[in-house]
Amino acid sequence: MINVILISDIKIYCEGLSHALANTESINVIGAVNTIDAAISLIAQSPPHIVVQDMTMTGSCSLVQRISSMNPAIKIIALSVPYDESNIILCAEAGITGYVPREASLDDLITAVTGAEKGECYCPPKIAAFLFDKIQHLARRAKENYLPVSNRQNDVPATDLTRREKQILSLIADGLSNKQISTALVIEVSTVKNHVHNILVKLDVQSRVQAVSLFQK
């Protein structure tokens, strides 16, 4: 049996999904909880195989990260994921196993749960296409940043930025946050912040927007 915990602050929604999944062969619903504290307590007492997390719930991404830290073996399925860049990237960074959008059916959720237990990742085509696009984009940027400095376009003129600082400034220009940059370059967020500070000082600007504006001239 696949042991599952449902988490959503919409009680009637949570209870409805709980009853539906409980009637599915091979799925055992340990509990359906509506608060972060209740979720952490239940997971600590009865670790499940799968957590189904409503991503419209306040603090959902932080909760996913806490669950992953508590027990990395637990698979987490993101339920009701909005189709926008920030939410999809946050889910990926938090360690989500599967994505079930709000327009999905109960059968889709069941498929995601049973597939996660087998090590599969349920991902609708639209979200999969977005993730592949981001991976390809980052790969292109990484390749560009390994070219000799003299061969790169949009080098910041008359500055003494280091190679890493130019790399980070390029990613800022692409719209990445400090956290996304840290993930892309496999460095700490605090390290990214230090580089950003140094970039602003060297360019004698007050904001990331001004730095990007100089970079793109």
Short mmCIF file of C-alpha atoms in Angstrom, two decimals:
data_model
loop_
_atom_site.label_atom_id
_atom_site.label_comp_id
_atom_site.label_asym_id
_atom_site.label_seq_id
_atom_site.Cartn_x
_atom_site.Cartn_y
_atom_site.Cartn_z
CA MET A 1 0.00 0.00 0.00
CA ILE A 2 1.09 3.55 -0.73
CA ASN A 3 0.80 5.67 2.41
CA VAL A 4 -0.36 9.18 1.58
CA ILE A 5 -0.87 12.43 3.50
CA LEU A 6 -2.93 15.27 2.00
CA ILE A 7 -2.24 18.89 2.95
CA SER A 8 -4.59 21.77 2.10
CA ASP A 9 -6.02 24.66 4.09
CA ILE A 10 -9.34 24.24 2.26
CA LYS A 11 -10.89 21.69 4.58
CA ILE A 12 -13.76 20.50 2.38
CA TYR A 13 -11.40 20.10 -0.57
CA CYS A 14 -8.89 18.20 1.52
CA GLU A 15 -11.54 15.87 2.98
CA GLY A 16 -13.05 15.23 -0.46
CA LEU A 17 -9.73 14.19 -1.96
CA SER A 18 -9.00 12.09 1.11
CA HIS A 19 -12.21 10.08 0.69
CA ALA A 20 -11.65 9.69 -3.04
CA LEU A 21 -8.08 8.43 -2.67
CA ALA A 22 -9.01 6.19 0.27
CA ASN A 23 -11.38 4.32 -2.05
CA THR A 24 -8.56 3.65 -4.48
CA GLU A 25 -6.91 0.26 -4.37
CA SER A 26 -3.24 0.38 -3.31
CA ILE A 27 -3.57 3.81 -1.64
CA ASN A 28 -3.81 4.24 2.11
CA VAL A 29 -4.58 7.79 3.29
CA ILE A 30 -2.87 8.31 6.65
CA GLY A 31 -4.44 11.70 7.15
CA ALA A 32 -5.67 14.96 5.65
CA VAL A 33 -4.46 18.08 7.45
CA ASN A 34 -5.16 21.79 7.05
CA THR A 35 -2.25 23.57 8.76
CA ILE A 36 1.52 23.55 8.55
CA ASP A 37 1.92 22.58 12.21
CA ALA A 38 -0.52 19.67 11.84
CA ALA A 39 1.29 18.51 8.70
CA ILE A 40 4.74 18.55 10.32
CA SER A 41 3.42 16.75 13.41
CA LEU A 42 1.67 14.01 11.41
CA ILE A 43 4.63 13.46 9.09
CA ALA A 44 6.98 13.18 12.08
CA GLN A 45 4.70 10.62 13.75
CA SER A 46 3.73 8.62 10.65
CA PRO A 47 6.10 9.23 7.73
CA PRO A 48 4.22 8.62 4.46
CA HIS A 49 5.49 7.46 1.09
CA ILE A 50 3.76 10.37 -0.65
CA VAL A 51 2.65 13.86 0.38
CA VAL A 52 0.08 15.64 -1.78
CA GLN A 53 0.55 19.36 -1.15
CA ASP A 54 -1.95 22.01 -2.23
CA MET A 55 0.33 24.73 -3.66
CA THR A 56 -2.34 27.43 -3.31
CA MET A 57 -1.93 27.14 0.46
CA THR A 58 0.02 29.99 2.10
CA GLY A 59 3.56 28.87 2.92
CA SER A 60 3.31 25.77 0.71
CA CYS A 61 6.82 26.08 -0.80
CA SER A 62 8.41 26.53 2.62
CA LEU A 63 6.48 23.51 3.88
CA VAL A 64 7.71 21.40 0.95
CA GLN A 65 11.29 22.36 1.80
CA ARG A 66 10.76 21.46 5.46
CA ILE A 67 9.31 18.08 4.55
CA SER A 68 12.24 17.36 2.21
CA SER A 69 14.67 18.28 4.99
CA MET A 70 12.86 16.11 7.52
CA ASN A 71 12.77 13.05 5.30
CA PRO A 72 14.28 13.17 1.78
CA ALA A 73 12.70 9.78 0.99
CA ILE A 74 9.20 11.27 1.02
CA LYS A 75 7.89 12.02 -2.49
CA ILE A 76 5.94 15.29 -2.75
CA ILE A 77 3.30 15.97 -5.38
CA ALA A 78 2.38 19.60 -6.05
CA LEU A 79 -1.38 19.96 -6.42
CA SER A 80 -3.08 22.93 -8.14
CA VAL A 81 0.17 24.39 -9.47
CA PRO A 82 -0.45 27.69 -11.31
CA TYR A 83 1.04 27.89 -14.81
CA ASP A 84 3.54 30.66 -14.16
CA GLU A 85 7.32 30.74 -14.13
CA SER A 86 7.91 31.61 -10.49
CA ASN A 87 5.69 28.85 -9.11
CA ILE A 88 7.06 26.14 -11.39
CA ILE A 89 10.68 27.08 -10.64
CA LEU A 90 9.99 27.24 -6.89
CA CYS A 91 8.42 23.79 -7.01
CA ALA A 92 11.39 22.38 -8.89
CA GLU A 93 13.88 23.94 -6.45
CA ALA A 94 11.91 22.63 -3.47
CA GLY A 95 12.16 19.05 -4.74
CA ILE A 96 8.68 18.36 -6.08
CA THR A 97 8.21 14.86 -7.56
CA GLY A 98 5.12 15.55 -9.65
CA TYR A 99 2.92 18.39 -10.85
CA VAL A 100 -0.88 18.14 -10.89
CA PRO A 101 -2.48 21.35 -12.23
CA ARG A 102 -5.83 22.65 -10.96
CA GLU A 103 -7.71 21.51 -14.05
CA ALA A 104 -6.52 17.90 -13.65
CA SER A 105 -8.89 15.03 -12.87
CA LEU A 106 -8.92 12.62 -9.94
CA ASP A 107 -7.52 9.97 -12.28
CA ASP A 108 -4.58 12.28 -13.02
CA LEU A 109 -3.90 12.63 -9.29
CA ILE A 110 -4.08 8.88 -8.76
CA THR A 111 -1.68 8.38 -11.68
CA ALA A 112 0.71 10.92 -10.14
CA VAL A 113 0.59 9.20 -6.74
CA THR A 114 1.09 5.65 -8.03
CA GLY A 115 3.76 6.81 -10.46
CA ALA A 116 5.69 8.69 -7.77
CA GLU A 117 5.91 5.50 -5.71
CA LYS A 118 7.57 3.84 -8.73
CA GLY A 119 10.05 6.70 -9.08
CA GLU A 120 8.21 8.40 -11.94
CA CYS A 121 7.53 12.12 -12.24
CA TYR A 122 4.03 13.11 -13.34
CA CYS A 123 4.32 16.31 -15.34
CA PRO A 124 1.73 17.78 -17.76
CA PRO A 125 3.13 18.59 -21.22
CA LYS A 126 2.85 22.36 -20.72
CA ILE A 127 4.94 22.30 -17.53
CA ALA A 128 7.40 19.77 -19.01
CA ALA A 129 7.89 22.03 -22.04
CA PHE A 130 8.56 25.01 -19.77
CA LEU A 131 11.11 23.10 -17.66
CA PHE A 132 12.96 21.80 -20.73
CA ASP A 133 13.02 25.31 -22.17
CA LYS A 134 14.56 26.67 -18.97
CA ILE A 135 17.18 23.89 -18.90
CA GLN A 136 18.12 24.58 -22.53
CA HIS A 137 18.27 28.31 -21.84
CA LEU A 138 20.57 27.85 -18.85
CA ALA A 139 22.74 25.46 -20.85
CA ARG A 140 23.12 28.05 -23.62
CA ARG A 141 23.99 30.74 -21.10
CA ALA A 142 26.55 28.49 -19.41
CA LYS A 143 28.16 27.71 -22.78
CA GLU A 144 28.34 31.42 -23.65
CA ASN A 145 30.01 32.20 -20.34
CA TYR A 146 32.82 29.75 -21.08
CA LEU A 147 33.75 31.60 -24.26
CA PRO A 148 36.80 33.88 -24.11
CA VAL A 149 35.83 37.28 -22.76
CA SER A 150 36.82 38.97 -26.02
CA ASN A 151 34.32 36.85 -27.96
CA ARG A 152 31.26 37.63 -25.83
CA GLN A 153 28.59 40.09 -26.77
CA ASN A 154 27.35 42.77 -24.41
CA ASP A 155 30.51 42.85 -22.31
CA VAL A 156 30.32 45.71 -19.84
CA PRO A 157 32.75 48.33 -21.15
CA ALA A 158 35.47 49.95 -19.04
CA THR A 159 34.91 47.87 -15.92
CA ASP A 160 36.94 45.43 -13.94
CA LEU A 161 34.19 42.87 -13.39
CA THR A 162 35.49 39.36 -12.86
CA ARG A 163 34.45 36.47 -15.10
CA ARG A 164 32.04 35.22 -12.41
CA GLU A 165 30.54 38.67 -11.91
CA LYS A 166 29.89 38.98 -15.65
CA GLN A 167 28.32 35.52 -15.59
CA ILE A 168 26.00 36.51 -12.74
CA LEU A 169 25.15 39.83 -14.36
CA SER A 170 24.22 37.97 -17.53
CA LEU A 171 21.84 35.74 -15.55
CA ILE A 172 20.34 38.79 -13.81
CA ALA A 173 19.70 40.23 -17.26
CA ASP A 174 17.83 37.03 -18.09
CA GLY A 175 15.50 37.71 -15.16
CA LEU A 176 16.83 35.14 -12.68
CA SER A 177 16.54 35.77 -8.94
CA ASN A 178 19.46 35.29 -6.54
CA LYS A 179 18.07 31.89 -5.55
CA GLN A 180 17.69 30.80 -9.17
CA ILE A 181 21.23 31.96 -9.93
CA SER A 182 22.58 30.01 -6.95
CA THR A 183 20.84 26.87 -8.27
CA ALA A 184 22.08 27.39 -11.83
CA LEU A 185 25.71 27.96 -10.76
CA VAL A 186 25.64 25.54 -7.79
CA ILE A 187 26.76 28.17 -5.28
CA GLU A 188 25.26 29.55 -2.07
CA VAL A 189 22.67 32.33 -2.20
CA SER A 190 24.88 34.36 0.13
CA THR A 191 27.72 34.07 -2.41
CA VAL A 192 25.43 35.35 -5.16
CA LYS A 193 24.43 38.32 -2.96
CA ASN A 194 28.09 39.18 -2.37
CA HIS A 195 28.79 39.11 -6.11
CA VAL A 196 25.73 41.29 -6.81
CA HIS A 197 26.91 43.80 -4.20
CA ASN A 198 30.37 43.91 -5.80
CA ILE A 199 28.82 44.39 -9.25
CA LEU A 200 26.78 47.38 -8.07
CA VAL A 201 29.82 48.93 -6.40
CA LYS A 202 32.09 48.46 -9.42
CA LEU A 203 29.50 49.83 -11.83
CA ASP A 204 28.65 52.65 -9.43
CA VAL A 205 24.89 51.99 -9.66
CA GLN A 206 22.17 51.62 -7.05
CA SER A 207 20.09 48.77 -8.44
CA ARG A 208 20.15 45.56 -10.45
CA VAL A 209 18.05 47.27 -13.13
CA GLN A 210 20.70 49.97 -13.60
CA ALA A 211 23.44 47.34 -13.73
CA VAL A 212 21.57 45.39 -16.41
CA SER A 213 20.98 48.60 -18.37
CA LEU A 214 24.76 49.21 -18.50
CA PHE A 215 25.42 45.57 -19.32
CA GLN A 216 23.07 45.64 -22.33
CA LYS A 217 24.46 48.82 -23.88
#
